[in-house]
GROMACS .gro file of C-alpha atoms in nm:
model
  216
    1UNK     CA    1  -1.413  -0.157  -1.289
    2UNK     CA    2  -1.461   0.051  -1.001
    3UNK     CA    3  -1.137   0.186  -0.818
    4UNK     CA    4  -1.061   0.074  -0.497
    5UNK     CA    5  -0.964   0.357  -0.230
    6UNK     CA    6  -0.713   0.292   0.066
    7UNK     CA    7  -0.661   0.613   0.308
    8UNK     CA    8  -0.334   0.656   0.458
    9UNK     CA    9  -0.368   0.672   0.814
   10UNK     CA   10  -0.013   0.888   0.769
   11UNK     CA   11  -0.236   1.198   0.701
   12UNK     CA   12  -0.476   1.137   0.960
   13UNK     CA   13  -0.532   1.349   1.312
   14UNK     CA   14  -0.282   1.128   1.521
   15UNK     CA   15  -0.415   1.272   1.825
   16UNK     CA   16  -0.757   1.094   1.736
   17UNK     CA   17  -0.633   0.811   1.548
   18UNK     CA   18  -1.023   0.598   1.661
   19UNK     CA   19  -1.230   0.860   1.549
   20UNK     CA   20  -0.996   0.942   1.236
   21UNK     CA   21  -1.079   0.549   1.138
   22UNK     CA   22  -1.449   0.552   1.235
   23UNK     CA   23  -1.458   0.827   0.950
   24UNK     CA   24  -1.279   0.578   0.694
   25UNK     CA   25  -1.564   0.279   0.798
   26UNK     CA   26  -1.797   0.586   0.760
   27UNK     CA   27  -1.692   0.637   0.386
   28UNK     CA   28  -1.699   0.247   0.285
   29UNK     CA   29  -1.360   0.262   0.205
   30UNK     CA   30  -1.167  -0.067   0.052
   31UNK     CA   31  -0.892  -0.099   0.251
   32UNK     CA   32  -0.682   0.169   0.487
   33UNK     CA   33  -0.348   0.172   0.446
   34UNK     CA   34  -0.098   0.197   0.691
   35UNK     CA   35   0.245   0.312   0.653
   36UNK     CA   36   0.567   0.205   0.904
   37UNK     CA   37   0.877   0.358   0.863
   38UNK     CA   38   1.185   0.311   1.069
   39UNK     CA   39   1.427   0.585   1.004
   40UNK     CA   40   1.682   0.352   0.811
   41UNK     CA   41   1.516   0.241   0.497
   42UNK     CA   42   1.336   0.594   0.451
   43UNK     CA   43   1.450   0.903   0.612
   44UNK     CA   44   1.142   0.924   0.846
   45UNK     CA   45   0.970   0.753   1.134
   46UNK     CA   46   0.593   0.654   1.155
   47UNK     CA   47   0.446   0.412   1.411
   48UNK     CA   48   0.470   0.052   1.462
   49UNK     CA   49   0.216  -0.288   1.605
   50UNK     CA   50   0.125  -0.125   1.869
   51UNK     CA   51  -0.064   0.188   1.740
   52UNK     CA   52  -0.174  -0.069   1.455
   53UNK     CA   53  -0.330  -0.283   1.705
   54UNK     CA   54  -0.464   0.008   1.879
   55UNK     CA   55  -0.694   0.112   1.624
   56UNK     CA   56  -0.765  -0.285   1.505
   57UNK     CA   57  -1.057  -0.252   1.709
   58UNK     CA   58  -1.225   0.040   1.521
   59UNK     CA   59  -1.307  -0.118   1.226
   60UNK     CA   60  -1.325  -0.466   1.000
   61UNK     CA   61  -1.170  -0.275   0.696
   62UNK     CA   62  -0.887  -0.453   0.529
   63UNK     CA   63  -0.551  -0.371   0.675
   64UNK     CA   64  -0.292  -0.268   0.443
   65UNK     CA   65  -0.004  -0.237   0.605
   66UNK     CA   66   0.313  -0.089   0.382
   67UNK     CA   67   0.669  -0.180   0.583
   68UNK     CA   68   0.908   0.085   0.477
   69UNK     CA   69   1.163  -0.107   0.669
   70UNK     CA   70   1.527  -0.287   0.648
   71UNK     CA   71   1.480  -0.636   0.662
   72UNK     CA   72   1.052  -0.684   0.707
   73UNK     CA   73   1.119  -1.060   0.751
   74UNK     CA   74   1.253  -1.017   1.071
   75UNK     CA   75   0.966  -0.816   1.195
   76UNK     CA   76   0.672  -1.017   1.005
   77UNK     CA   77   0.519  -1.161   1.333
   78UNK     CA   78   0.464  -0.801   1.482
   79UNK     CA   79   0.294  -0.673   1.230
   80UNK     CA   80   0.085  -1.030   1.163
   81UNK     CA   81   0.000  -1.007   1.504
   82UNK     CA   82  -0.129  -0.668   1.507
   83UNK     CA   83  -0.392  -0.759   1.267
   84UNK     CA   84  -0.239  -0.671   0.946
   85UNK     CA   85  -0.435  -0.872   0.637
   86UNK     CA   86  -0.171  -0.737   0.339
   87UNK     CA   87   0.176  -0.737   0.469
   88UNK     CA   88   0.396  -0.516   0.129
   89UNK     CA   89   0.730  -0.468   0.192
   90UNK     CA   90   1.007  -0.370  -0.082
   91UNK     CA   91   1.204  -0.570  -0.289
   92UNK     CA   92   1.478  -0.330  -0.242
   93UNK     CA   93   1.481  -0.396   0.135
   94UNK     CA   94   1.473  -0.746   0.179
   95UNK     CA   95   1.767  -0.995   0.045
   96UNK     CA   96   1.586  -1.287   0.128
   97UNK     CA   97   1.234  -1.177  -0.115
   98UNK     CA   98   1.093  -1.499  -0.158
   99UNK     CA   99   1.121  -1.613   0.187
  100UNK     CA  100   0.990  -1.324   0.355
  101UNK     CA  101   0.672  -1.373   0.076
  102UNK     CA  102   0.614  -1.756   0.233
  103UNK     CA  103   0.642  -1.645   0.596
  104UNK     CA  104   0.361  -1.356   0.516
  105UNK     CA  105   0.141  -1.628   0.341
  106UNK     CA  106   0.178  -1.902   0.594
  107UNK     CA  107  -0.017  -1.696   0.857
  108UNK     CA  108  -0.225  -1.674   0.611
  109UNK     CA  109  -0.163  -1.316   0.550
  110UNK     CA  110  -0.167  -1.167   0.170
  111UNK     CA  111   0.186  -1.052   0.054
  112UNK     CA  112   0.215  -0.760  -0.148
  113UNK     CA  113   0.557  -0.602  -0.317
  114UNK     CA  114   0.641  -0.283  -0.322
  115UNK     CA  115   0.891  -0.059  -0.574
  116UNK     CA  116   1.042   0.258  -0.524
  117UNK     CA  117   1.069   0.506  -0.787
  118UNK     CA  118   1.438   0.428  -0.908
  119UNK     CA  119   1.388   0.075  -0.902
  120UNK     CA  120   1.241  -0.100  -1.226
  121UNK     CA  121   0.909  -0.253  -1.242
  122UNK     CA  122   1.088  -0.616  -1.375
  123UNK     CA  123   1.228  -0.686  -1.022
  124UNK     CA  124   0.913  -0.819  -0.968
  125UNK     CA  125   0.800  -1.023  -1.199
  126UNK     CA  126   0.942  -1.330  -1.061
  127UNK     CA  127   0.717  -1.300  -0.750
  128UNK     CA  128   0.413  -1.232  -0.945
  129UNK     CA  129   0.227  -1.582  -0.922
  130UNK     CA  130   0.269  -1.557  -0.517
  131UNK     CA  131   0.179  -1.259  -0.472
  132UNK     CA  132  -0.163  -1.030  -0.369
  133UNK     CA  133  -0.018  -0.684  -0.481
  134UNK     CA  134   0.190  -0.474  -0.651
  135UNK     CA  135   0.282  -0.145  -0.486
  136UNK     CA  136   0.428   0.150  -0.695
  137UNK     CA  137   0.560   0.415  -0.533
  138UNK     CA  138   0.480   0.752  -0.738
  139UNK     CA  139   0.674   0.961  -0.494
  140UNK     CA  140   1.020   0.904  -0.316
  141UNK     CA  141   0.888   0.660  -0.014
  142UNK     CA  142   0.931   0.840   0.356
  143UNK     CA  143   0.719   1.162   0.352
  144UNK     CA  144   0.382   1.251   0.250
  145UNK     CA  145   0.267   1.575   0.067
  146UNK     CA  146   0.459   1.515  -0.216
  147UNK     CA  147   0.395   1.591  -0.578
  148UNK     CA  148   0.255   1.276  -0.775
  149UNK     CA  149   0.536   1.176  -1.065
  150UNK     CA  150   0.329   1.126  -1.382
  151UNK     CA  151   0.656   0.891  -1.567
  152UNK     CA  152   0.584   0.602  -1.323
  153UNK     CA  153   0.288   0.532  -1.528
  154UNK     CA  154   0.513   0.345  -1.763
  155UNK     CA  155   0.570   0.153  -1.462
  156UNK     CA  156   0.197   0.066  -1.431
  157UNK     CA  157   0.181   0.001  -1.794
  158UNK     CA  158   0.479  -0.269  -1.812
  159UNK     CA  159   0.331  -0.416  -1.488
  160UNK     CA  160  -0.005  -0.487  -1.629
  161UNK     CA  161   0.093  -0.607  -1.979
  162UNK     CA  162   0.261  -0.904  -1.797
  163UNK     CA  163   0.008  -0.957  -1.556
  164UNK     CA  164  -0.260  -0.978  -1.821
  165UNK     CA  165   0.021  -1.176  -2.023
  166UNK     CA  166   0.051  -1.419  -1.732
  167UNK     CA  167  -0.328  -1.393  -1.682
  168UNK     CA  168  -0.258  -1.373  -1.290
  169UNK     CA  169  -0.490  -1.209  -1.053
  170UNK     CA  170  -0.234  -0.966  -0.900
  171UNK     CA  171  -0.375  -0.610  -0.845
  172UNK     CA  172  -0.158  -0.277  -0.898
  173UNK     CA  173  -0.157   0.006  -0.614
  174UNK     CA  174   0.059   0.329  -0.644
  175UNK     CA  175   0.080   0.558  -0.333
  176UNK     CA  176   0.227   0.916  -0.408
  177UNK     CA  177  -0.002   1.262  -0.465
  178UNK     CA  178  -0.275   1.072  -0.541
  179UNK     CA  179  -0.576   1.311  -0.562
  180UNK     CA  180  -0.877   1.288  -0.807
  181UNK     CA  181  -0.682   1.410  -1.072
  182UNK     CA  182  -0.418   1.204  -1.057
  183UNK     CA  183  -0.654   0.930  -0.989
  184UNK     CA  184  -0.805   0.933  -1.318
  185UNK     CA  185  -0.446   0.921  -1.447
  186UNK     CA  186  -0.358   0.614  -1.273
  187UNK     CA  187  -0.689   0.439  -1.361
  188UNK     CA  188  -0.602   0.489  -1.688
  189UNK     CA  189  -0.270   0.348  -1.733
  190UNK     CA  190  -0.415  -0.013  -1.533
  191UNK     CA  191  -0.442   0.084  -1.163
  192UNK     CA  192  -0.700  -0.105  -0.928
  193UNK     CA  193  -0.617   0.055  -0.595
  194UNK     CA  194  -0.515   0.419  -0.539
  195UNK     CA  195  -0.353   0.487  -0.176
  196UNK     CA  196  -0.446   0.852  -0.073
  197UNK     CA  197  -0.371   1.089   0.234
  198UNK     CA  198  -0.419   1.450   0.249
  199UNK     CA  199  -0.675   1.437  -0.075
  200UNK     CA  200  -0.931   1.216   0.191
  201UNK     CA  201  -0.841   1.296   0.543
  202UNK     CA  202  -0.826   1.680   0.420
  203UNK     CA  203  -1.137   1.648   0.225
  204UNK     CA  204  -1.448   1.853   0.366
  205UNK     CA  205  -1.673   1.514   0.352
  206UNK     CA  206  -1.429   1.171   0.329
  207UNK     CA  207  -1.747   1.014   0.233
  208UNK     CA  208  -1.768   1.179  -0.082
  209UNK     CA  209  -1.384   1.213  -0.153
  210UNK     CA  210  -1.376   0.845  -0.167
  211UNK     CA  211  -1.671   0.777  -0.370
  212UNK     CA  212  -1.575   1.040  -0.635
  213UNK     CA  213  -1.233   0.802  -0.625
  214UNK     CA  214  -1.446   0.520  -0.656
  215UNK     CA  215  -1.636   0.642  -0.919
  216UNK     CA  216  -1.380   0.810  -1.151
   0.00000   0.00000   0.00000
């Protein structure tokens, strides 16, 4: 099965966020993905709705937007609003989990989960039969550039025994050093959709850098 490819806009040219996502239609990738962070949950800060809905217009690509915030349910609307189509937040952020998960669907929105590296794979298997996604994090969530952690791979590997177990349609993403390489890694240890930054929007052609992701 082919690979599907989500850019982060995080590594993008900010000061030419239009033309950074014309380049992403250009390169038929699956989804981009868009990362918010709000200084509390994760030690950084991104953007919010309103650069989301700013570049909305540039493109019919799925939006895949990743809330790296405390408490997502209160902020769901924004984001919905925006013209997010995946809403993933983190289990680890969120008390009320399965709430936040109906409020996402019922604007008919997909809702994904996310994990972060400390935090094991089994929180969330009770979600799986409501859910679009599973996000794991193969870097500590908040900053890009960093190194891809090969042991989260178990992670992958627990995650897609059950959902094959289950026989649920529930597709695994990890987001962390993702580059060819590490690509082929994920891919083989279950992974449908690889979330990369610097190894696209640096690439000399994106266009190529996400088919040989494709492809692998």
């Amino acid at each position: 099965m082919e690979m599907k490819v989500a850019p982060s806009v995080l590594a993008c040219d900010f000061s030419k966020m239009g033309e950074e996502i014309l380049k992403v239609n250009e390169a038929k990738a699956d989804m981009i993905h868009l990362d918010v962070m709000d200084g509390n949950f994760v030690p950084n800060i991104s953007f919010g709705p309103a650069v989301i809905k700013s570049i909305r217009k540039y493109t019919d690509i799925l939006f895949d937007v990743h809330l790296m915030i405390q408490e997502p349910k209160r902020y769901i609307n924004d984001y919905v609003k925006a013209g997010a189509e995946n809403i993933t937040f983190h289990v680890e952020a969120e008390y009320d989990v399965k709430g936040t998960i109906e409020d996402i669907k019922n604007q008919n929105v997909k809702a994904s989960l996310s994990v972060r590296p400390k935090t094991p794979i089994e929180a969330v298997f009770p979600y799986l039969d409501d859910i679009f996604m599973v996000l794991i994090m193969t870097v500590e969530p908040g900053f890009g550039g960093q190194s891809f952690m090969p042991d989260m791979m178990e992670k992958v590997k627990k995650l897609r025994a059950e959902i094959d177990r289950r026989n649920l349609d529930v597709l695994i993403q990890v987001d962390g050093g993702i580059n060819i390489e590490t690509s082929k890694v994920a891919k083989e240890a279950g992974v449908d959709v690889c979330v990369a930054g610097t190894a696209l929007f640096g690439a000399e052609s994106m266009t190529d850098a996400v088919k040989d992701m494709q492809n692998i």
